[in-house]
Amino acid sequence: MKATPSRQSPAEWEESATLLPPTVRDLPTGRHQFHKERLMARIQQDIQQEDQRQECTTTAMATATAPGARPKTGRFRLPRPAITLPALACVLAGAVVAVSVMNDADGVRTGGVAGGPALTTQLGTPTTKGVPQLLDQISLAAAEVRTPGLKPGQYVYIESKSADTYPRYDGDKVSLAGHALHKRQVWESADGTKGWLIDPASNDDPAGETLSLPDELGNTPQATLNAPSYDYLTKLTTDPDKLLAMIYKASEGHGNSLDQQAFTTIGDLLGESYPPAELYSALFKAAAKIPGVVVVPEVKDALGRPGVAVARLDETGGTREEWIFDKKTHVFLGKREVQVKATNEDGGLMKPGTVRYTSAIVKRAIVDGMKQVPGENG
């Protein structure tokens, strides 16, 4: 099948190639912060309930007096990743207090973009028709885009626009609020040890924060599939079957299902990482092999740009993750998470049509220095 785009030169890449975003360790920092704070907010709500606290106390006492007894576990389900936290409502009661010092009273960091309304959208109708063909076209298009590699001292830069909807807690009451659409900028070195983030939804300082390693605890984590660097990605197999097997192995123990987490792992690589063209193409061939993948013909990204989505529904959480592409060029525009089924989570306020998270790629380039923006300093 013939790909739509023609081959591009490195000089043309910065202006027109929006297929490959840059590397950020694990989840993008803003999303990691978002999930962490949603977790803290839920814990805060739980520990305010007297029955819950009493149950935790009873469980702790039973554990201490009965060595063979297993404590009751609570599962706090998050879109990415799902986390199992045994008796955590008791253990982290003090942590919630500490978090509230940095965040607002709702347990959610407000940054400079809070107060926006809950995001909603018209739900597109999914279909299984044409899924292999569309992913094949996207894969071919990705393979034909020539992207320059990073030279020593250079950084991958990505600028995006993102927004989200989150639960706002006030005592026993919960409502929905949102971080308004805002600019997010990320820089990262080839080995992933140096980087910078500017995102008002997660930064306390308007100037941003460092992503450089070692971290504040002195740790320098090794790159993995779920926390990749550019150098790490250049060494991965481009065989779709072997790549998918690797993705499934890395997805074990995460998410509400192995298939959904594998889809999410690939989606994270599309969002803020910088795979070489051959690997990027192989990711779409691997995605085509995941059960439950559908096409949503009519969608819009965070900037309102129309496109077609490759998507998959998380049956447990009722959330559909959508990767959005231009219909003609198959260029990656962005992605979003949309609630498509009603659940009791967050007081049942996340109604079908609620956009939990949306992000659109605005600009991507290789730059010669940390915090350098394309077009500045040459």
mmCIF file of C-alpha atoms in Angstrom:
data_model
loop_
_atom_site.group_PDB
_atom_site.id
_atom_site.type_symbol
_atom_site.label_atom_id
_atom_site.label_comp_id
_atom_site.label_asym_id
_atom_site.label_seq_id
_atom_site.Cartn_x
_atom_site.Cartn_y
_atom_site.Cartn_z
ATOM 1 C CA MET A 1 0.000 0.000 0.000
ATOM 2 C CA LYS A 2 1.368 3.377 -0.983
ATOM 3 C CA ALA A 3 1.891 5.893 1.802
ATOM 4 C CA THR A 4 0.409 9.340 1.393
ATOM 5 C CA PRO A 5 3.341 11.566 2.486
ATOM 6 C CA SER A 6 6.519 11.847 0.429
ATOM 7 C CA ARG A 7 9.960 11.498 1.960
ATOM 8 C CA GLN A 8 11.183 14.537 3.842
ATOM 9 C CA SER A 9 14.639 15.931 4.308
ATOM 10 C CA PRO A 10 16.043 16.876 7.749
ATOM 11 C CA ALA A 11 15.614 20.544 6.820
ATOM 12 C CA GLU A 12 11.905 19.986 6.241
ATOM 13 C CA TRP A 13 11.393 17.888 9.368
ATOM 14 C CA GLU A 14 11.072 20.665 11.928
ATOM 15 C CA GLU A 15 8.326 22.416 9.985
ATOM 16 C CA SER A 16 6.222 19.520 8.780
ATOM 17 C CA ALA A 17 6.947 16.279 10.629
ATOM 18 C CA THR A 18 4.755 16.006 13.693
ATOM 19 C CA LEU A 19 4.836 12.257 13.908
ATOM 20 C CA LEU A 20 7.473 11.727 16.566
ATOM 21 C CA PRO A 21 7.384 13.502 19.914
ATOM 22 C CA PRO A 22 10.317 13.541 22.425
ATOM 23 C CA THR A 23 11.387 11.470 25.369
ATOM 24 C CA VAL A 24 10.236 11.971 28.917
ATOM 25 C CA ARG A 25 10.872 9.365 31.577
ATOM 26 C CA ASP A 26 7.868 7.165 32.419
ATOM 27 C CA LEU A 27 4.638 9.138 32.145
ATOM 28 C CA PRO A 28 4.940 12.714 30.970
ATOM 29 C CA THR A 29 5.645 14.658 34.160
ATOM 30 C CA GLY A 30 2.376 16.546 34.071
ATOM 31 C CA ARG A 31 0.365 13.328 33.706
ATOM 32 C CA HIS A 32 2.355 11.591 36.432
ATOM 33 C CA GLN A 33 1.618 14.525 38.719
ATOM 34 C CA PHE A 34 -2.029 14.509 37.649
ATOM 35 C CA HIS A 35 -2.491 10.809 38.476
ATOM 36 C CA LYS A 36 -0.590 11.135 41.747
ATOM 37 C CA GLU A 37 -2.748 13.998 42.885
ATOM 38 C CA ARG A 38 -5.968 12.267 41.874
ATOM 39 C CA LEU A 39 -4.781 9.375 44.033
ATOM 40 C CA MET A 40 -4.117 11.701 46.955
ATOM 41 C CA ALA A 41 -7.511 13.325 46.549
ATOM 42 C CA ARG A 42 -9.250 9.965 46.681
ATOM 43 C CA ILE A 43 -7.303 8.938 49.743
ATOM 44 C CA GLN A 44 -8.270 12.221 51.380
ATOM 45 C CA GLN A 45 -11.923 11.543 50.712
ATOM 46 C CA ASP A 46 -11.673 8.000 52.043
ATOM 47 C CA ILE A 47 -9.926 8.848 55.273
ATOM 48 C CA GLN A 48 -12.619 11.404 56.084
ATOM 49 C CA GLN A 49 -15.112 8.594 56.393
ATOM 50 C CA GLU A 50 -15.259 7.248 59.942
ATOM 51 C CA ASP A 51 -16.176 3.731 58.905
ATOM 52 C CA GLN A 52 -13.190 3.531 56.594
ATOM 53 C CA ARG A 53 -10.813 4.695 59.303
ATOM 54 C CA GLN A 54 -12.294 2.236 61.764
ATOM 55 C CA GLU A 55 -11.888 -0.598 59.279
ATOM 56 C CA CYS A 56 -8.243 0.319 58.708
ATOM 57 C CA THR A 57 -7.576 0.413 62.449
ATOM 58 C CA THR A 58 -9.237 -2.942 62.972
ATOM 59 C CA THR A 59 -7.277 -4.457 60.092
ATOM 60 C CA ALA A 60 -3.988 -3.125 61.445
ATOM 61 C CA MET A 61 -4.701 -4.560 64.900
ATOM 62 C CA ALA A 62 -5.699 -7.917 63.443
ATOM 63 C CA THR A 63 -2.526 -8.032 61.377
ATOM 64 C CA ALA A 64 -0.391 -7.331 64.440
ATOM 65 C CA THR A 65 -2.048 -10.041 66.545
ATOM 66 C CA ALA A 66 -2.464 -12.702 63.854
ATOM 67 C CA PRO A 67 0.814 -13.261 61.977
ATOM 68 C CA GLY A 68 -0.807 -15.418 59.318
ATOM 69 C CA ALA A 69 -3.641 -13.026 58.580
ATOM 70 C CA ARG A 70 -3.748 -11.035 55.305
ATOM 71 C CA PRO A 71 -4.859 -7.416 55.524
ATOM 72 C CA LYS A 72 -7.761 -6.269 53.412
ATOM 73 C CA THR A 73 -6.556 -4.523 50.288
ATOM 74 C CA GLY A 74 -8.018 -1.514 48.556
ATOM 75 C CA ARG A 75 -7.546 -0.872 44.824
ATOM 76 C CA PHE A 76 -7.460 2.701 43.676
ATOM 77 C CA ARG A 77 -8.062 2.426 39.947
ATOM 78 C CA LEU A 78 -6.380 5.070 37.851
ATOM 79 C CA PRO A 79 -6.435 5.325 34.072
ATOM 80 C CA ARG A 80 -2.629 4.984 33.916
ATOM 81 C CA PRO A 81 -1.304 3.008 35.614
ATOM 82 C CA ALA A 82 -3.623 1.097 37.920
ATOM 83 C CA ILE A 83 -2.069 0.845 41.383
ATOM 84 C CA THR A 84 -2.810 -1.716 44.084
ATOM 85 C CA LEU A 85 -2.339 -0.217 47.541
ATOM 86 C CA PRO A 86 -2.840 -2.611 50.484
ATOM 87 C CA ALA A 87 -4.281 -0.765 53.478
ATOM 88 C CA LEU A 88 -2.881 2.449 52.015
ATOM 89 C CA ALA A 89 -5.634 4.707 53.272
ATOM 90 C CA CYS A 90 -4.241 4.243 56.780
ATOM 91 C CA VAL A 91 -0.571 4.274 55.901
ATOM 92 C CA LEU A 92 -0.730 7.498 53.857
ATOM 93 C CA ALA A 93 -3.052 9.519 56.089
ATOM 94 C CA GLY A 94 -0.141 11.736 57.053
ATOM 95 C CA ALA A 95 1.010 11.972 53.444
ATOM 96 C CA VAL A 96 -2.280 13.574 52.438
ATOM 97 C CA VAL A 97 -1.680 16.359 54.919
ATOM 98 C CA ALA A 98 1.781 16.915 53.486
ATOM 99 C CA VAL A 99 0.494 16.953 49.925
ATOM 100 C CA SER A 100 -2.180 19.514 50.771
ATOM 101 C CA VAL A 101 0.573 21.973 51.630
ATOM 102 C CA MET A 102 1.716 21.959 48.005
ATOM 103 C CA ASN A 103 -1.723 21.610 46.439
ATOM 104 C CA ASP A 104 -5.083 23.293 46.893
ATOM 105 C CA ALA A 105 -7.688 22.073 49.346
ATOM 106 C CA ASP A 106 -8.947 19.573 46.788
ATOM 107 C CA GLY A 107 -5.670 17.683 46.719
ATOM 108 C CA VAL A 108 -5.087 18.708 43.095
ATOM 109 C CA ARG A 109 -2.262 20.985 42.044
ATOM 110 C CA THR A 110 -3.868 24.056 40.540
ATOM 111 C CA GLY A 111 -0.831 25.711 38.987
ATOM 112 C CA GLY A 112 -1.755 28.766 36.985
ATOM 113 C CA VAL A 113 -4.404 27.164 34.797
ATOM 114 C CA ALA A 114 -6.970 25.776 37.246
ATOM 115 C CA GLY A 115 -10.562 26.842 37.371
ATOM 116 C CA GLY A 116 -11.447 25.829 33.862
ATOM 117 C CA PRO A 117 -14.727 23.991 33.279
ATOM 118 C CA ALA A 118 -14.987 20.238 32.919
ATOM 119 C CA LEU A 119 -14.165 19.319 29.331
ATOM 120 C CA THR A 120 -16.781 17.558 27.212
ATOM 121 C CA THR A 121 -17.052 16.315 23.645
ATOM 122 C CA GLN A 122 -19.395 14.559 21.270
ATOM 123 C CA LEU A 123 -18.624 10.848 21.379
ATOM 124 C CA GLY A 124 -17.633 9.482 18.006
ATOM 125 C CA THR A 125 -18.962 6.097 16.924
ATOM 126 C CA PRO A 126 -16.242 3.429 16.918
ATOM 127 C CA THR A 127 -15.932 0.737 14.277
ATOM 128 C CA THR A 128 -13.686 -2.242 13.706
ATOM 129 C CA LYS A 129 -13.955 -1.736 9.950
ATOM 130 C CA GLY A 130 -10.704 -0.610 8.359
ATOM 131 C CA VAL A 131 -8.523 -0.883 11.483
ATOM 132 C CA PRO A 132 -5.686 -2.906 9.842
ATOM 133 C CA GLN A 133 -5.744 -0.738 6.733
ATOM 134 C CA LEU A 134 -5.573 2.534 8.660
ATOM 135 C CA LEU A 135 -2.742 1.357 10.898
ATOM 136 C CA ASP A 136 -0.894 0.076 7.842
ATOM 137 C CA GLN A 137 -1.199 3.500 6.197
ATOM 138 C CA ILE A 138 -0.023 5.214 9.382
ATOM 139 C CA SER A 139 2.885 2.783 9.671
ATOM 140 C CA LEU A 140 3.984 3.374 6.076
ATOM 141 C CA ALA A 141 3.719 7.127 6.478
ATOM 142 C CA ALA A 142 5.815 6.991 9.654
ATOM 143 C CA ALA A 143 8.503 4.924 7.931
ATOM 144 C CA GLU A 144 8.838 7.468 5.116
ATOM 145 C CA VAL A 145 9.494 10.479 7.342
ATOM 146 C CA ARG A 146 13.226 10.965 7.742
ATOM 147 C CA THR A 147 14.079 12.432 11.126
ATOM 148 C CA PRO A 148 17.582 13.562 12.096
ATOM 149 C CA GLY A 149 19.309 11.864 14.998
ATOM 150 C CA LEU A 150 20.548 13.731 18.039
ATOM 151 C CA LYS A 151 24.130 14.941 18.120
ATOM 152 C CA PRO A 152 26.104 15.247 21.374
ATOM 153 C CA GLY A 153 24.844 18.178 23.401
ATOM 154 C CA GLN A 154 21.526 18.459 21.540
ATOM 155 C CA TYR A 155 18.021 18.111 22.955
ATOM 156 C CA VAL A 156 14.658 16.995 21.664
ATOM 157 C CA TYR A 157 12.105 19.762 22.145
ATOM 158 C CA ILE A 158 8.347 19.345 22.066
ATOM 159 C CA GLU A 159 5.680 21.963 22.550
ATOM 160 C CA SER A 160 2.103 20.883 23.074
ATOM 161 C CA LYS A 161 -1.231 22.188 24.292
ATOM 162 C CA SER A 162 -2.997 20.139 26.949
ATOM 163 C CA ALA A 163 -5.977 20.245 29.288
ATOM 164 C CA ASP A 164 -7.703 17.859 31.677
ATOM 165 C CA THR A 165 -10.728 17.308 33.881
ATOM 166 C CA TYR A 166 -10.321 16.305 37.528
ATOM 167 C CA PRO A 167 -12.472 15.788 40.659
ATOM 168 C CA ARG A 168 -12.569 18.737 43.079
ATOM 169 C CA TYR A 169 -13.183 17.722 46.676
ATOM 170 C CA ASP A 170 -14.652 19.919 49.402
ATOM 171 C CA GLY A 171 -15.181 17.797 52.496
ATOM 172 C CA ASP A 172 -17.684 15.136 51.529
ATOM 173 C CA LYS A 173 -18.692 16.984 48.364
ATOM 174 C CA VAL A 174 -17.102 16.364 44.993
ATOM 175 C CA SER A 175 -17.445 18.331 41.770
ATOM 176 C CA LEU A 176 -15.626 18.470 38.453
ATOM 177 C CA ALA A 177 -13.131 21.131 37.454
ATOM 178 C CA GLY A 178 -10.449 21.363 34.837
ATOM 179 C CA HIS A 179 -7.047 22.673 33.939
ATOM 180 C CA ALA A 180 -7.644 25.004 31.024
ATOM 181 C CA LEU A 181 -5.862 24.450 27.723
ATOM 182 C CA HIS A 182 -2.268 25.561 28.235
ATOM 183 C CA LYS A 183 1.203 25.321 26.718
ATOM 184 C CA ARG A 184 3.567 22.555 27.796
ATOM 185 C CA GLN A 185 7.273 22.501 26.822
ATOM 186 C CA VAL A 186 9.732 19.672 27.338
ATOM 187 C CA TRP A 187 13.459 19.327 26.601
ATOM 188 C CA GLU A 188 15.431 16.095 26.958
ATOM 189 C CA SER A 189 18.895 14.868 26.084
ATOM 190 C CA ALA A 190 19.546 11.709 24.072
ATOM 191 C CA ASP A 191 20.492 9.649 27.112
ATOM 192 C CA GLY A 192 17.555 10.977 29.140
ATOM 193 C CA THR A 193 19.709 12.248 31.997
ATOM 194 C CA LYS A 194 19.201 15.947 31.276
ATOM 195 C CA GLY A 195 15.904 17.699 30.742
ATOM 196 C CA TRP A 196 13.571 20.538 31.605
ATOM 197 C CA LEU A 197 9.786 20.904 31.866
ATOM 198 C CA ILE A 198 7.609 24.012 31.720
ATOM 199 C CA ASP A 199 3.971 23.208 32.457
ATOM 200 C CA PRO A 200 1.869 25.524 34.652
ATOM 201 C CA ALA A 201 -0.438 22.625 35.541
ATOM 202 C CA SER A 202 2.376 20.853 37.390
ATOM 203 C CA ASN A 203 5.138 23.414 38.054
ATOM 204 C CA ASP A 204 5.216 25.642 41.138
ATOM 205 C CA ASP A 205 7.762 27.908 39.451
ATOM 206 C CA PRO A 206 6.689 29.587 36.188
ATOM 207 C CA ALA A 207 10.247 29.012 34.945
ATOM 208 C CA GLY A 208 9.657 25.270 35.140
ATOM 209 C CA GLU A 209 11.589 22.473 36.793
ATOM 210 C CA THR A 210 14.506 20.217 36.020
ATOM 211 C CA LEU A 211 14.103 16.678 34.759
ATOM 212 C CA SER A 212 17.831 16.048 35.010
ATOM 213 C CA LEU A 213 19.256 13.060 36.836
ATOM 214 C CA PRO A 214 20.199 12.087 39.438
ATOM 215 C CA ASP A 215 16.894 12.976 41.082
ATOM 216 C CA GLU A 216 16.436 14.605 44.485
ATOM 217 C CA LEU A 217 17.124 11.249 46.150
ATOM 218 C CA GLY A 218 20.362 10.746 44.247
ATOM 219 C CA ASN A 219 18.950 8.041 41.975
ATOM 220 C CA THR A 220 19.764 7.684 38.285
ATOM 221 C CA PRO A 221 17.165 5.209 36.967
ATOM 222 C CA GLN A 222 18.003 3.072 33.958
ATOM 223 C CA ALA A 223 15.905 3.639 30.859
ATOM 224 C CA THR A 224 13.129 1.105 30.208
ATOM 225 C CA LEU A 225 10.258 0.730 27.762
ATOM 226 C CA ASN A 226 8.012 2.566 30.212
ATOM 227 C CA ALA A 227 10.695 5.156 30.937
ATOM 228 C CA PRO A 228 12.586 5.412 27.646
ATOM 229 C CA SER A 229 15.391 7.622 26.449
ATOM 230 C CA TYR A 230 16.232 8.253 22.802
ATOM 231 C CA ASP A 231 19.377 6.139 23.128
ATOM 232 C CA TYR A 232 17.328 3.289 24.611
ATOM 233 C CA LEU A 233 14.766 3.406 21.807
ATOM 234 C CA THR A 234 17.447 3.219 19.112
ATOM 235 C CA LYS A 235 18.406 -0.233 20.408
ATOM 236 C CA LEU A 236 14.909 -1.783 20.391
ATOM 237 C CA THR A 237 13.801 -4.406 17.887
ATOM 238 C CA THR A 238 11.758 -3.245 14.923
ATOM 239 C CA ASP A 239 10.167 -6.665 14.423
ATOM 240 C CA PRO A 240 6.467 -6.041 15.275
ATOM 241 C CA ASP A 241 5.904 -9.450 16.890
ATOM 242 C CA LYS A 242 9.011 -9.271 19.063
ATOM 243 C CA LEU A 243 8.280 -5.646 19.904
ATOM 244 C CA LEU A 244 4.713 -6.458 20.963
ATOM 245 C CA ALA A 245 5.938 -9.323 23.134
ATOM 246 C CA MET A 246 8.323 -6.896 24.826
ATOM 247 C CA ILE A 247 5.498 -4.391 25.340
ATOM 248 C CA TYR A 248 3.246 -7.040 26.890
ATOM 249 C CA LYS A 249 6.011 -8.096 29.254
ATOM 250 C CA ALA A 250 6.585 -4.496 30.331
ATOM 251 C CA SER A 251 2.819 -4.074 30.833
ATOM 252 C CA GLU A 252 2.407 -6.948 33.277
ATOM 253 C CA GLY A 253 0.986 -5.812 36.602
ATOM 254 C CA HIS A 254 -0.200 -2.467 35.266
ATOM 255 C CA GLY A 255 -3.555 -1.251 34.024
ATOM 256 C CA ASN A 256 -6.978 -2.856 34.197
ATOM 257 C CA SER A 257 -6.092 -5.434 31.537
ATOM 258 C CA LEU A 258 -2.922 -6.527 29.794
ATOM 259 C CA ASP A 259 -4.273 -5.641 26.343
ATOM 260 C CA GLN A 260 -5.323 -2.159 27.453
ATOM 261 C CA GLN A 261 -2.015 -1.456 29.153
ATOM 262 C CA ALA A 262 -0.097 -2.586 26.066
ATOM 263 C CA PHE A 263 -2.153 -0.131 24.013
ATOM 264 C CA THR A 264 -1.464 2.578 26.604
ATOM 265 C CA THR A 265 2.271 1.842 26.589
ATOM 266 C CA ILE A 266 2.402 2.427 22.834
ATOM 267 C CA GLY A 267 0.271 5.550 23.240
ATOM 268 C CA ASP A 268 2.727 6.956 25.757
ATOM 269 C CA LEU A 269 5.527 6.493 23.245
ATOM 270 C CA LEU A 270 3.526 8.478 20.701
ATOM 271 C CA GLY A 271 2.907 11.247 23.194
ATOM 272 C CA GLU A 272 6.341 12.252 24.436
ATOM 273 C CA SER A 273 9.146 10.121 23.122
ATOM 274 C CA TYR A 274 11.292 10.194 19.995
ATOM 275 C CA PRO A 275 11.583 6.746 18.387
ATOM 276 C CA PRO A 276 13.621 6.331 15.193
ATOM 277 C CA ALA A 277 11.449 6.075 12.075
ATOM 278 C CA GLU A 278 11.750 2.278 11.720
ATOM 279 C CA LEU A 279 10.762 1.702 15.348
ATOM 280 C CA TYR A 280 7.967 4.255 15.116
ATOM 281 C CA SER A 281 6.558 2.411 12.104
ATOM 282 C CA ALA A 282 6.833 -0.928 13.921
ATOM 283 C CA LEU A 283 4.830 0.418 16.867
ATOM 284 C CA PHE A 284 1.762 0.819 14.667
ATOM 285 C CA LYS A 285 2.168 -2.659 13.218
ATOM 286 C CA ALA A 286 2.345 -3.958 16.789
ATOM 287 C CA ALA A 287 -0.762 -1.966 17.788
ATOM 288 C CA ALA A 288 -2.711 -3.613 14.971
ATOM 289 C CA LYS A 289 -2.211 -6.965 16.714
ATOM 290 C CA ILE A 290 -3.796 -5.869 20.026
ATOM 291 C CA PRO A 291 -7.381 -7.146 20.446
ATOM 292 C CA GLY A 292 -10.114 -4.550 20.792
ATOM 293 C CA VAL A 293 -8.532 -1.752 18.751
ATOM 294 C CA VAL A 294 -11.081 0.327 16.837
ATOM 295 C CA VAL A 295 -11.309 3.358 14.568
ATOM 296 C CA VAL A 296 -13.284 6.486 15.476
ATOM 297 C CA PRO A 297 -13.789 8.264 12.122
ATOM 298 C CA GLU A 298 -14.687 11.757 13.355
ATOM 299 C CA VAL A 299 -12.708 13.295 16.235
ATOM 300 C CA LYS A 300 -10.947 16.557 17.086
ATOM 301 C CA ASP A 301 -7.709 17.123 18.956
ATOM 302 C CA ALA A 302 -7.126 19.653 21.750
ATOM 303 C CA LEU A 303 -6.723 22.444 19.193
ATOM 304 C CA GLY A 304 -9.924 21.561 17.384
ATOM 305 C CA ARG A 305 -8.127 20.021 14.416
ATOM 306 C CA PRO A 306 -10.297 17.305 12.820
ATOM 307 C CA GLY A 307 -8.890 13.827 12.429
ATOM 308 C CA VAL A 308 -9.425 10.097 12.683
ATOM 309 C CA ALA A 309 -8.611 8.160 15.846
ATOM 310 C CA VAL A 310 -7.137 4.755 16.555
ATOM 311 C CA ALA A 311 -8.655 3.872 19.908
ATOM 312 C CA ARG A 312 -9.325 1.246 22.540
ATOM 313 C CA LEU A 313 -11.879 1.092 25.360
ATOM 314 C CA ASP A 314 -10.869 0.259 28.913
ATOM 315 C CA GLU A 315 -13.891 -1.874 29.802
ATOM 316 C CA THR A 316 -13.235 -1.594 33.545
ATOM 317 C CA GLY A 317 -12.879 2.167 33.759
ATOM 318 C CA GLY A 318 -15.139 3.069 30.851
ATOM 319 C CA THR A 319 -12.459 5.336 29.346
ATOM 320 C CA ARG A 320 -11.481 5.292 25.673
ATOM 321 C CA GLU A 321 -7.923 6.249 24.756
ATOM 322 C CA GLU A 322 -7.757 7.847 21.316
ATOM 323 C CA TRP A 323 -4.685 8.511 19.151
ATOM 324 C CA ILE A 324 -5.631 11.220 16.666
ATOM 325 C CA PHE A 325 -4.183 11.460 13.152
ATOM 326 C CA ASP A 326 -4.674 13.744 10.166
ATOM 327 C CA LYS A 327 -6.992 11.957 7.737
ATOM 328 C CA LYS A 328 -4.954 12.710 4.624
ATOM 329 C CA THR A 329 -1.304 12.733 5.719
ATOM 330 C CA HIS A 330 -1.688 10.351 8.702
ATOM 331 C CA VAL A 331 0.445 12.737 10.760
ATOM 332 C CA PHE A 332 0.030 12.233 14.518
ATOM 333 C CA LEU A 333 -1.889 15.242 15.928
ATOM 334 C CA GLY A 334 -2.306 14.266 19.564
ATOM 335 C CA LYS A 335 -4.314 12.064 21.865
ATOM 336 C CA ARG A 336 -7.032 12.154 24.469
ATOM 337 C CA GLU A 337 -8.847 10.057 27.067
ATOM 338 C CA VAL A 338 -12.645 10.252 26.906
ATOM 339 C CA GLN A 339 -15.196 8.780 29.292
ATOM 340 C CA VAL A 340 -17.619 6.705 27.221
ATOM 341 C CA LYS A 341 -19.312 4.625 29.937
ATOM 342 C CA ALA A 342 -20.786 5.775 33.246
ATOM 343 C CA THR A 343 -19.023 4.555 36.417
ATOM 344 C CA ASN A 344 -19.290 5.202 40.138
ATOM 345 C CA GLU A 345 -15.769 6.627 40.215
ATOM 346 C CA ASP A 346 -15.449 10.215 41.477
ATOM 347 C CA GLY A 347 -19.056 10.206 42.639
ATOM 348 C CA GLY A 348 -20.286 9.193 39.198
ATOM 349 C CA LEU A 349 -19.581 12.706 37.884
ATOM 350 C CA MET A 350 -17.427 11.550 34.984
ATOM 351 C CA LYS A 351 -20.344 11.240 32.595
ATOM 352 C CA PRO A 352 -20.015 9.876 29.048
ATOM 353 C CA GLY A 353 -18.515 12.598 26.911
ATOM 354 C CA THR A 354 -16.207 13.937 29.635
ATOM 355 C CA VAL A 355 -12.666 14.489 28.360
ATOM 356 C CA ARG A 356 -10.334 13.339 31.104
ATOM 357 C CA TYR A 357 -7.187 14.445 29.276
ATOM 358 C CA THR A 358 -6.307 15.885 25.888
ATOM 359 C CA SER A 359 -3.006 16.923 24.317
ATOM 360 C CA ALA A 360 -2.111 18.246 20.864
ATOM 361 C CA ILE A 361 1.367 18.480 19.348
ATOM 362 C CA VAL A 362 2.209 22.051 18.332
ATOM 363 C CA LYS A 363 5.924 22.040 17.572
ATOM 364 C CA ARG A 364 8.783 19.568 17.660
ATOM 365 C CA ALA A 365 12.426 20.055 16.842
ATOM 366 C CA ILE A 366 16.002 19.277 17.764
ATOM 367 C CA VAL A 367 17.686 22.204 19.519
ATOM 368 C CA ASP A 368 21.268 22.852 20.552
ATOM 369 C CA GLY A 369 20.688 23.787 24.191
ATOM 370 C CA MET A 370 18.493 23.315 27.243
ATOM 371 C CA LYS A 371 15.513 25.723 27.256
ATOM 372 C CA GLN A 372 16.283 26.823 23.694
ATOM 373 C CA VAL A 373 13.146 27.283 21.605
ATOM 374 C CA PRO A 374 13.213 26.624 17.840
ATOM 375 C CA GLY A 375 13.801 29.885 15.991
ATOM 376 C CA GLU A 376 15.737 31.415 18.870
ATOM 377 C CA ASN A 377 19.537 31.587 18.846
ATOM 378 C CA GLY A 378 19.585 30.252 15.311
#
